[in-house]
PDB file of C-alpha atoms in Angstrom:
ATOM      1  CA  MET A 106       0.000   0.000   0.000  1.00 47.00           C
ATOM      2  CA  SER A 107       2.814   2.405   0.891  1.00 51.00           C
ATOM      3  CA  GLU A 108       4.540   1.686  -2.446  1.00 54.00           C
ATOM      4  CA  LEU A 109       1.348   2.571  -4.344  1.00 51.00           C
ATOM      5  CA  TYR A 110       1.028   5.786  -2.320  1.00 51.00           C
ATOM      6  CA  ASP A 111       4.615   6.714  -3.130  1.00 54.00           C
ATOM      7  CA  ILE A 112       3.986   6.153  -6.852  1.00 51.00           C
ATOM      8  CA  LEU A 113       0.848   8.299  -6.799  1.00 53.00           C
ATOM      9  CA  THR A 114       2.424  11.135  -4.835  1.00 57.00           C
ATOM     10  CA  GLU A 115       5.577  11.139  -6.993  1.00 69.00           C
ATOM     11  CA  THR A 116       3.623  11.401 -10.262  1.00 85.00           C
ATOM     12  CA  PRO A 117       4.173  14.965 -11.504  1.00 89.00           C
ATOM     13  CA  PRO A 118       1.016  17.052 -11.910  1.00 93.00           C
ATOM     14  CA  THR A 119      -0.377  17.723 -15.365  1.00 94.00           C
ATOM     15  CA  LYS A 120       0.667  21.176 -16.548  1.00 97.00           C
ATOM     16  CA  VAL A 121      -2.233  23.353 -17.700  1.00 97.00           C
ATOM     17  CA  VAL A 122      -2.840  26.832 -19.076  1.00 98.00           C
ATOM     18  CA  LEU A 123      -5.730  28.805 -17.602  1.00 98.00           C
ATOM     19  CA  LEU A 124      -7.943  30.820 -19.963  1.00 98.00           C
ATOM     20  CA  ALA A 125     -10.383  33.541 -18.916  1.00 97.00           C
ATOM     21  CA  LEU A 126     -12.614  36.185 -20.466  1.00 96.00           C
ATOM     22  CA  ASP A 127     -12.859  39.277 -18.241  1.00 95.00           C
ATOM     23  CA  GLN A 128     -16.133  41.063 -19.007  1.00 92.00           C
ATOM     24  CA  GLY A 129     -15.982  43.100 -15.828  1.00 86.00           C
ATOM     25  CA  LEU A 130     -18.816  41.148 -14.234  1.00 86.00           C
ATOM     26  CA  TRP A 131     -16.740  39.705 -11.375  1.00 84.00           C
ATOM     27  CA  ASP A 132     -13.239  39.714  -9.907  1.00 92.00           C
ATOM     28  CA  CYS A 133     -11.370  37.838 -12.629  1.00 93.00           C
ATOM     29  CA  GLU A 134      -8.119  37.645 -10.653  1.00 94.00           C
ATOM     30  CA  ARG A 135      -9.843  36.045  -7.678  1.00 95.00           C
ATOM     31  CA  SER A 136     -11.767  33.647  -9.935  1.00 95.00           C
ATOM     32  CA  LEU A 137      -8.527  32.513 -11.589  1.00 96.00           C
ATOM     33  CA  ALA A 138      -6.935  31.990  -8.183  1.00 96.00           C
ATOM     34  CA  GLU A 139      -9.863  29.725  -7.288  1.00 97.00           C
ATOM     35  CA  LEU A 140      -9.531  27.899 -10.623  1.00 96.00           C
ATOM     36  CA  SER A 141      -5.827  27.371  -9.975  1.00 97.00           C
ATOM     37  CA  ALA A 142      -6.670  25.868  -6.581  1.00 96.00           C
ATOM     38  CA  LEU A 143      -9.236  23.564  -8.224  1.00 96.00           C
ATOM     39  CA  CYS A 144      -6.585  22.434 -10.683  1.00 96.00           C
ATOM     40  CA  GLU A 145      -4.235  21.690  -7.814  1.00 95.00           C
ATOM     41  CA  ALA A 146      -6.977  19.619  -6.180  1.00 94.00           C
ATOM     42  CA  ASN A 147      -7.147  17.582  -9.389  1.00 93.00           C
ATOM     43  CA  HIS A 148      -3.369  17.057  -9.537  1.00 94.00           C
ATOM     44  CA  MET A 149      -2.836  19.769 -12.141  1.00 96.00           C
ATOM     45  CA  GLU A 150      -0.377  22.651 -12.121  1.00 97.00           C
ATOM     46  CA  ALA A 151      -1.370  25.979 -13.648  1.00 97.00           C
ATOM     47  CA  VAL A 152       1.795  27.182 -15.419  1.00 97.00           C
ATOM     48  CA  ALA A 153       0.281  30.186 -17.226  1.00 97.00           C
ATOM     49  CA  GLN A 154      -2.798  32.421 -17.187  1.00 97.00           C
ATOM     50  CA  ILE A 155      -4.124  34.030 -20.359  1.00 97.00           C
ATOM     51  CA  THR A 156      -6.895  36.581 -19.868  1.00 97.00           C
ATOM     52  CA  GLN A 157      -8.608  39.073 -22.128  1.00 96.00           C
ATOM     53  CA  LYS A 158     -10.754  42.046 -21.215  1.00 95.00           C
ATOM     54  CA  ARG A 159     -13.669  42.520 -23.583  1.00 93.00           C
ATOM     55  CA  GLN A 160     -17.402  43.073 -23.195  1.00 91.00           C
ATOM     56  CA  THR A 161     -18.527  40.349 -25.577  1.00 93.00           C
ATOM     57  CA  PRO A 162     -16.978  36.946 -26.380  1.00 95.00           C
ATOM     58  CA  GLU A 163     -15.373  36.404 -29.770  1.00 95.00           C
ATOM     59  CA  THR A 164     -17.766  34.349 -31.900  1.00 92.00           C
ATOM     60  CA  GLY A 165     -16.878  30.670 -31.774  1.00 94.00           C
ATOM     61  CA  ILE A 166     -13.610  30.996 -29.844  1.00 96.00           C
ATOM     62  CA  VAL A 167     -14.582  33.264 -26.895  1.00 97.00           C
ATOM     63  CA  LEU A 168     -11.123  34.869 -26.698  1.00 97.00           C
ATOM     64  CA  GLY A 169      -9.578  36.736 -29.591  1.00 96.00           C
ATOM     65  CA  SER A 170      -7.328  34.849 -31.997  1.00 95.00           C
ATOM     66  CA  GLY A 171      -4.304  36.827 -30.787  1.00 96.00           C
ATOM     67  CA  LYS A 172      -4.870  35.715 -27.208  1.00 97.00           C
ATOM     68  CA  LEU A 173      -5.263  32.106 -28.266  1.00 97.00           C
ATOM     69  CA  GLU A 174      -1.984  32.339 -30.208  1.00 97.00           C
ATOM     70  CA  GLU A 175      -0.409  33.633 -26.998  1.00 97.00           C
ATOM     71  CA  ALA A 176      -1.918  30.709 -25.076  1.00 97.00           C
ATOM     72  CA  SER A 177      -0.695  28.216 -27.672  1.00 97.00           C
ATOM     73  CA  LEU A 178       2.850  29.574 -27.469  1.00 97.00           C
ATOM     74  CA  ALA A 179       2.762  29.471 -23.659  1.00 97.00           C
ATOM     75  CA  ALA A 180       1.531  25.878 -23.717  1.00 97.00           C
ATOM     76  CA  GLN A 181       4.299  24.800 -26.098  1.00 96.00           C
ATOM     77  CA  THR A 182       7.000  26.670 -24.198  1.00 97.00           C
ATOM     78  CA  LEU A 183       5.944  25.424 -20.761  1.00 97.00           C
ATOM     79  CA  GLY A 184       4.935  21.896 -21.755  1.00 97.00           C
ATOM     80  CA  ALA A 185       1.245  22.253 -20.897  1.00 97.00           C
ATOM     81  CA  GLU A 186      -0.986  19.316 -21.834  1.00 95.00           C
ATOM     82  CA  CYS A 187      -4.357  20.949 -21.320  1.00 95.00           C
ATOM     83  CA  ALA A 188      -6.148  24.304 -21.246  1.00 97.00           C
ATOM     84  CA  VAL A 189      -8.781  25.020 -18.587  1.00 97.00           C
ATOM     85  CA  PHE A 190     -11.346  27.733 -19.311  1.00 97.00           C
ATOM     86  CA  ASP A 191     -12.758  29.728 -16.389  1.00 97.00           C
ATOM     87  CA  GLY A 192     -16.441  29.254 -17.215  1.00 94.00           C
ATOM     88  CA  GLU A 193     -18.664  26.965 -19.256  1.00 94.00           C
ATOM     89  CA  LEU A 194     -18.025  26.167 -22.922  1.00 95.00           C
ATOM     90  CA  THR A 195     -20.187  24.604 -25.612  1.00 93.00           C
ATOM     91  CA  GLY A 196     -18.985  21.661 -27.655  1.00 91.00           C
ATOM     92  CA  SER A 197     -18.232  23.834 -30.690  1.00 92.00           C
ATOM     93  CA  GLN A 198     -16.313  26.311 -28.546  1.00 94.00           C
ATOM     94  CA  ILE A 199     -14.223  23.477 -27.104  1.00 93.00           C
ATOM     95  CA  ARG A 200     -13.481  22.257 -30.630  1.00 92.00           C
ATOM     96  CA  ASN A 201     -12.635  25.708 -31.974  1.00 94.00           C
ATOM     97  CA  ILE A 202     -10.402  26.644 -29.051  1.00 96.00           C
ATOM     98  CA  SER A 203      -8.650  23.278 -29.207  1.00 94.00           C
ATOM     99  CA  ASN A 204      -8.019  23.798 -32.937  1.00 93.00           C
ATOM    100  CA  ALA A 205      -6.636  27.278 -32.261  1.00 96.00           C
ATOM    101  CA  LEU A 206      -4.316  25.782 -29.629  1.00 96.00           C
ATOM    102  CA  GLY A 207      -2.936  23.200 -32.032  1.00 94.00           C
ATOM    103  CA  GLY A 208      -5.074  20.308 -30.796  1.00 93.00           C
ATOM    104  CA  LEU A 209      -4.461  20.857 -27.073  1.00 93.00           C
ATOM    105  CA  GLU A 210      -7.088  19.268 -24.827  1.00 92.00           C
ATOM    106  CA  VAL A 211      -9.597  21.850 -23.571  1.00 94.00           C
ATOM    107  CA  ILE A 212     -11.915  21.507 -20.583  1.00 94.00           C
ATOM    108  CA  ASP A 213     -14.054  24.036 -18.766  1.00 95.00           C
ATOM    109  CA  ARG A 214     -14.521  24.866 -15.090  1.00 95.00           C
ATOM    110  CA  THR A 215     -17.597  22.653 -14.691  1.00 94.00           C
ATOM    111  CA  MET A 216     -15.830  19.613 -16.153  1.00 93.00           C
ATOM    112  CA  LEU A 217     -12.958  20.162 -13.734  1.00 94.00           C
ATOM    113  CA  ILE A 218     -15.259  20.418 -10.704  1.00 94.00           C
ATOM    114  CA  LEU A 219     -17.231  17.327 -11.696  1.00 93.00           C
ATOM    115  CA  GLU A 220     -14.007  15.373 -12.182  1.00 92.00           C
ATOM    116  CA  ILE A 221     -12.838  16.392  -8.682  1.00 93.00           C
ATOM    117  CA  PHE A 222     -16.128  15.219  -7.174  1.00 92.00           C
ATOM    118  CA  ARG A 223     -15.918  11.962  -9.123  1.00 89.00           C
ATOM    119  CA  SER A 224     -12.377  11.214  -8.010  1.00 89.00           C
ATOM    120  CA  ARG A 225     -13.120  12.003  -4.354  1.00 89.00           C
ATOM    121  CA  ALA A 226     -16.448  10.234  -3.947  1.00 89.00           C
ATOM    122  CA  VAL A 227     -16.235   7.707  -1.103  1.00 88.00           C
ATOM    123  CA  THR A 228     -19.398   5.603  -1.239  1.00 89.00           C
ATOM    124  CA  ASN A 229     -20.274   3.388  -4.186  1.00 88.00           C
ATOM    125  CA  GLU A 230     -23.456   5.361  -4.731  1.00 90.00           C
ATOM    126  CA  GLY A 231     -21.566   8.630  -4.585  1.00 90.00           C
ATOM    127  CA  LYS A 232     -19.084   7.400  -7.183  1.00 88.00           C
ATOM    128  CA  LEU A 233     -21.914   6.371  -9.500  1.00 89.00           C
ATOM    129  CA  GLN A 234     -23.751   9.669  -9.024  1.00 90.00           C
ATOM    130  CA  THR A 235     -20.714  11.815  -9.778  1.00 90.00           C
ATOM    131  CA  GLU A 236     -19.694   9.730 -12.787  1.00 89.00           C
ATOM    132  CA  LEU A 237     -23.247  10.014 -14.124  1.00 90.00           C
ATOM    133  CA  ALA A 238     -23.224  13.792 -13.674  1.00 91.00           C
ATOM    134  CA  LEU A 239     -19.882  14.093 -15.483  1.00 87.00           C
ATOM    135  CA  LEU A 240     -21.007  11.933 -18.409  1.00 87.00           C
ATOM    136  CA  ARG A 241     -24.290  13.829 -18.772  1.00 87.00           C
ATOM    137  CA  TYR A 242     -22.365  17.103 -18.897  1.00 87.00           C
ATOM    138  CA  ARG A 243     -19.857  15.797 -21.439  1.00 83.00           C
ATOM    139  CA  LEU A 244     -22.361  14.088 -23.741  1.00 84.00           C
ATOM    140  CA  PRO A 245     -23.758  17.165 -25.560  1.00 80.00           C
ATOM    141  CA  ARG A 246     -20.175  18.417 -25.976  1.00 80.00           C
ATOM    142  CA  LEU A 247     -18.943  15.322 -27.806  1.00 75.00           C
ATOM    143  CA  GLN A 248     -20.402  16.490 -31.130  1.00 58.00           C
ATOM    144  CA  GLY A 249     -18.516  19.736 -30.884  1.00 51.00           C
ATOM    145  CA  MET A 250     -15.322  17.804 -30.262  1.00 52.00           C
ATOM    146  CA  GLY A 251     -15.677  15.868 -33.518  1.00 47.00           C
ATOM    147  CA  GLU A 252     -12.620  17.324 -35.237  1.00 44.00           C
ATOM    148  CA  ALA A 253     -10.353  16.542 -32.290  1.00 43.00           C
ATOM    149  CA  LEU A 254     -11.683  12.992 -32.300  1.00 41.00           C
ATOM    150  CA  SER A 255     -11.079  12.834 -36.028  1.00 42.00           C
ATOM    151  CA  ARG A 256      -7.426  13.647 -35.475  1.00 41.00           C
ATOM    152  CA  GLN A 257      -7.231  10.942 -32.824  1.00 39.00           C
ATOM    153  CA  GLY A 258      -9.034   8.420 -34.991  1.00 39.00           C
ATOM    154  CA  GLY A 259      -6.879   9.380 -37.907  1.00 37.00           C
ATOM    155  CA  GLY A 260      -5.362   7.065 -40.210  1.00 37.00           C
ATOM    156  CA  GLY A 261      -3.703   5.385 -42.981  1.00 36.00           C
ATOM    157  CA  GLY A 262      -2.781   6.582 -46.409  1.00 36.00           C
ATOM    158  CA  GLY A 263      -6.321   7.459 -47.363  1.00 38.00           C
ATOM    159  CA  GLY A 264      -5.786  11.201 -46.955  1.00 38.00           C
ATOM    160  CA  GLY A 265      -8.099  13.669 -45.228  1.00 37.00           C
ATOM    161  CA  GLY A 266     -11.280  11.892 -46.251  1.00 37.00           C
ATOM    162  CA  ALA A 267     -10.166   8.622 -44.691  1.00 36.00           C
ATOM    163  CA  ARG A 268      -9.120  10.374 -41.500  1.00 38.00           C
ATOM    164  CA  ARG A 269     -12.438  12.187 -41.309  1.00 42.00           C
ATOM    165  CA  GLY A 270     -14.371   8.948 -41.708  1.00 46.00           C
ATOM    166  CA  ALA A 271     -12.310   7.257 -39.016  1.00 48.00           C
ATOM    167  CA  GLY A 272     -12.919  10.193 -36.693  1.00 50.00           C
ATOM    168  CA  GLU A 273     -16.631  10.188 -37.288  1.00 54.00           C
ATOM    169  CA  THR A 274     -16.738   6.467 -36.561  1.00 61.00           C
ATOM    170  CA  LYS A 275     -14.853   7.026 -33.343  1.00 66.00           C
ATOM    171  CA  LEU A 276     -17.207   9.869 -32.429  1.00 68.00           C
ATOM    172  CA  GLU A 277     -20.252   7.671 -32.949  1.00 75.00           C
ATOM    173  CA  LEU A 278     -18.637   4.867 -30.950  1.00 75.00           C
ATOM    174  CA  ASP A 279     -17.822   7.304 -28.154  1.00 79.00           C
ATOM    175  CA  ARG A 280     -21.380   8.625 -28.126  1.00 80.00           C
ATOM    176  CA  ARG A 281     -22.858   5.131 -28.036  1.00 84.00           C
ATOM    177  CA  HIS A 282     -20.474   4.172 -25.271  1.00 84.00           C
ATOM    178  CA  VAL A 283     -21.422   7.235 -23.209  1.00 85.00           C
ATOM    179  CA  HIS A 284     -25.145   6.627 -23.766  1.00 87.00           C
ATOM    180  CA  ALA A 285     -24.749   2.982 -22.725  1.00 89.00           C
ATOM    181  CA  ARG A 286     -22.729   3.932 -19.656  1.00 88.00           C
ATOM    182  CA  ILE A 287     -25.286   6.565 -18.641  1.00 88.00           C
ATOM    183  CA  ASP A 288     -28.119   4.027 -18.948  1.00 90.00           C
ATOM    184  CA  ALA A 289     -26.170   1.455 -16.937  1.00 91.00           C
ATOM    185  CA  LEU A 290     -25.354   3.959 -14.181  1.00 88.00           C
ATOM    186  CA  ALA A 291     -28.946   5.200 -13.987  1.00 90.00           C
ATOM    187  CA  GLU A 292     -30.214   1.623 -13.760  1.00 90.00           C
ATOM    188  CA  LYS A 293     -27.723   0.742 -11.040  1.00 88.00           C
ATOM    189  CA  LEU A 294     -28.640   3.822  -9.010  1.00 87.00           C
ATOM    190  CA  ALA A 295     -32.346   3.003  -9.370  1.00 89.00           C
ATOM    191  CA  GLU A 296     -31.657  -0.494  -8.009  1.00 88.00           C
ATOM    192  CA  MET A 297     -29.792   1.010  -5.050  1.00 86.00           C
ATOM    193  CA  GLU A 298     -32.697   3.335  -4.274  1.00 83.00           C
ATOM    194  CA  LYS A 299     -35.084   0.366  -4.156  1.00 81.00           C
ATOM    195  CA  ALA A 300     -32.826  -1.701  -1.908  1.00 75.00           C
ATOM    196  CA  PRO A 301     -34.500  -2.536   1.441  1.00 71.00           C
ATOM    197  CA  GLY A 302     -33.176  -0.589   4.404  1.00 61.00           C
ATOM    198  CA  ARG A 303     -31.325   1.836   2.180  1.00 59.00           C
ATOM    199  CA  GLU A 304     -30.318   5.176   3.615  1.00 58.00           C
ATOM    200  CA  PRO A 305     -29.991   8.089   1.150  1.00 56.00           C
ATOM    201  CA  GLN A 306     -26.391   8.789   0.236  1.00 53.00           C
ATOM    202  CA  GLY A 307     -24.695  11.350  -1.921  1.00 52.00           C
ATOM    203  CA  PRO A 308     -21.197  12.093  -3.167  1.00 51.00           C
ATOM    204  CA  ARG A 309     -19.092  12.663  -0.097  1.00 50.00           C
TER     205      ARG A 309
END
């Protein structure tokens, strides 16, 4: 057990770049400090913060293209593996930002929080509940991530068309897998709720 603990604690945290749009609606600096702490709780290290002050988001990519170029350069220079956006993103926004960052993985604040809850759930029911919540949040965003999946599914000497087809197949497989997992989790939780003598439990 101690050897496993040593391995886990010695694993270096994933380096991430924080992204934020400052519309003057809240204290952006404080919000980013909180986001950095959330990353730390999920074994991530925020190595750079890229913010932009503007009243309205840039269509499709939220931040301006210049800021995303800055973020991409920071990620490459500092070895970041992921970008975390301080707010919620749609599937198409995730795809567009990821494309602008050269294919870097992109998640938003809600995904990060749900992942923390999932990883720290103690009871079996709590683990199922938090996994279900995370999958339900991710599901509508899978379609928007189609191009990133296409790059992952990639392949062969068939050129762009072949890669696109492979990606679309992978996307459909991923969506079916998520749907099946959601159904299985919901069914399992329903069985738990009907169990005699059951006491209500939540993610703790």
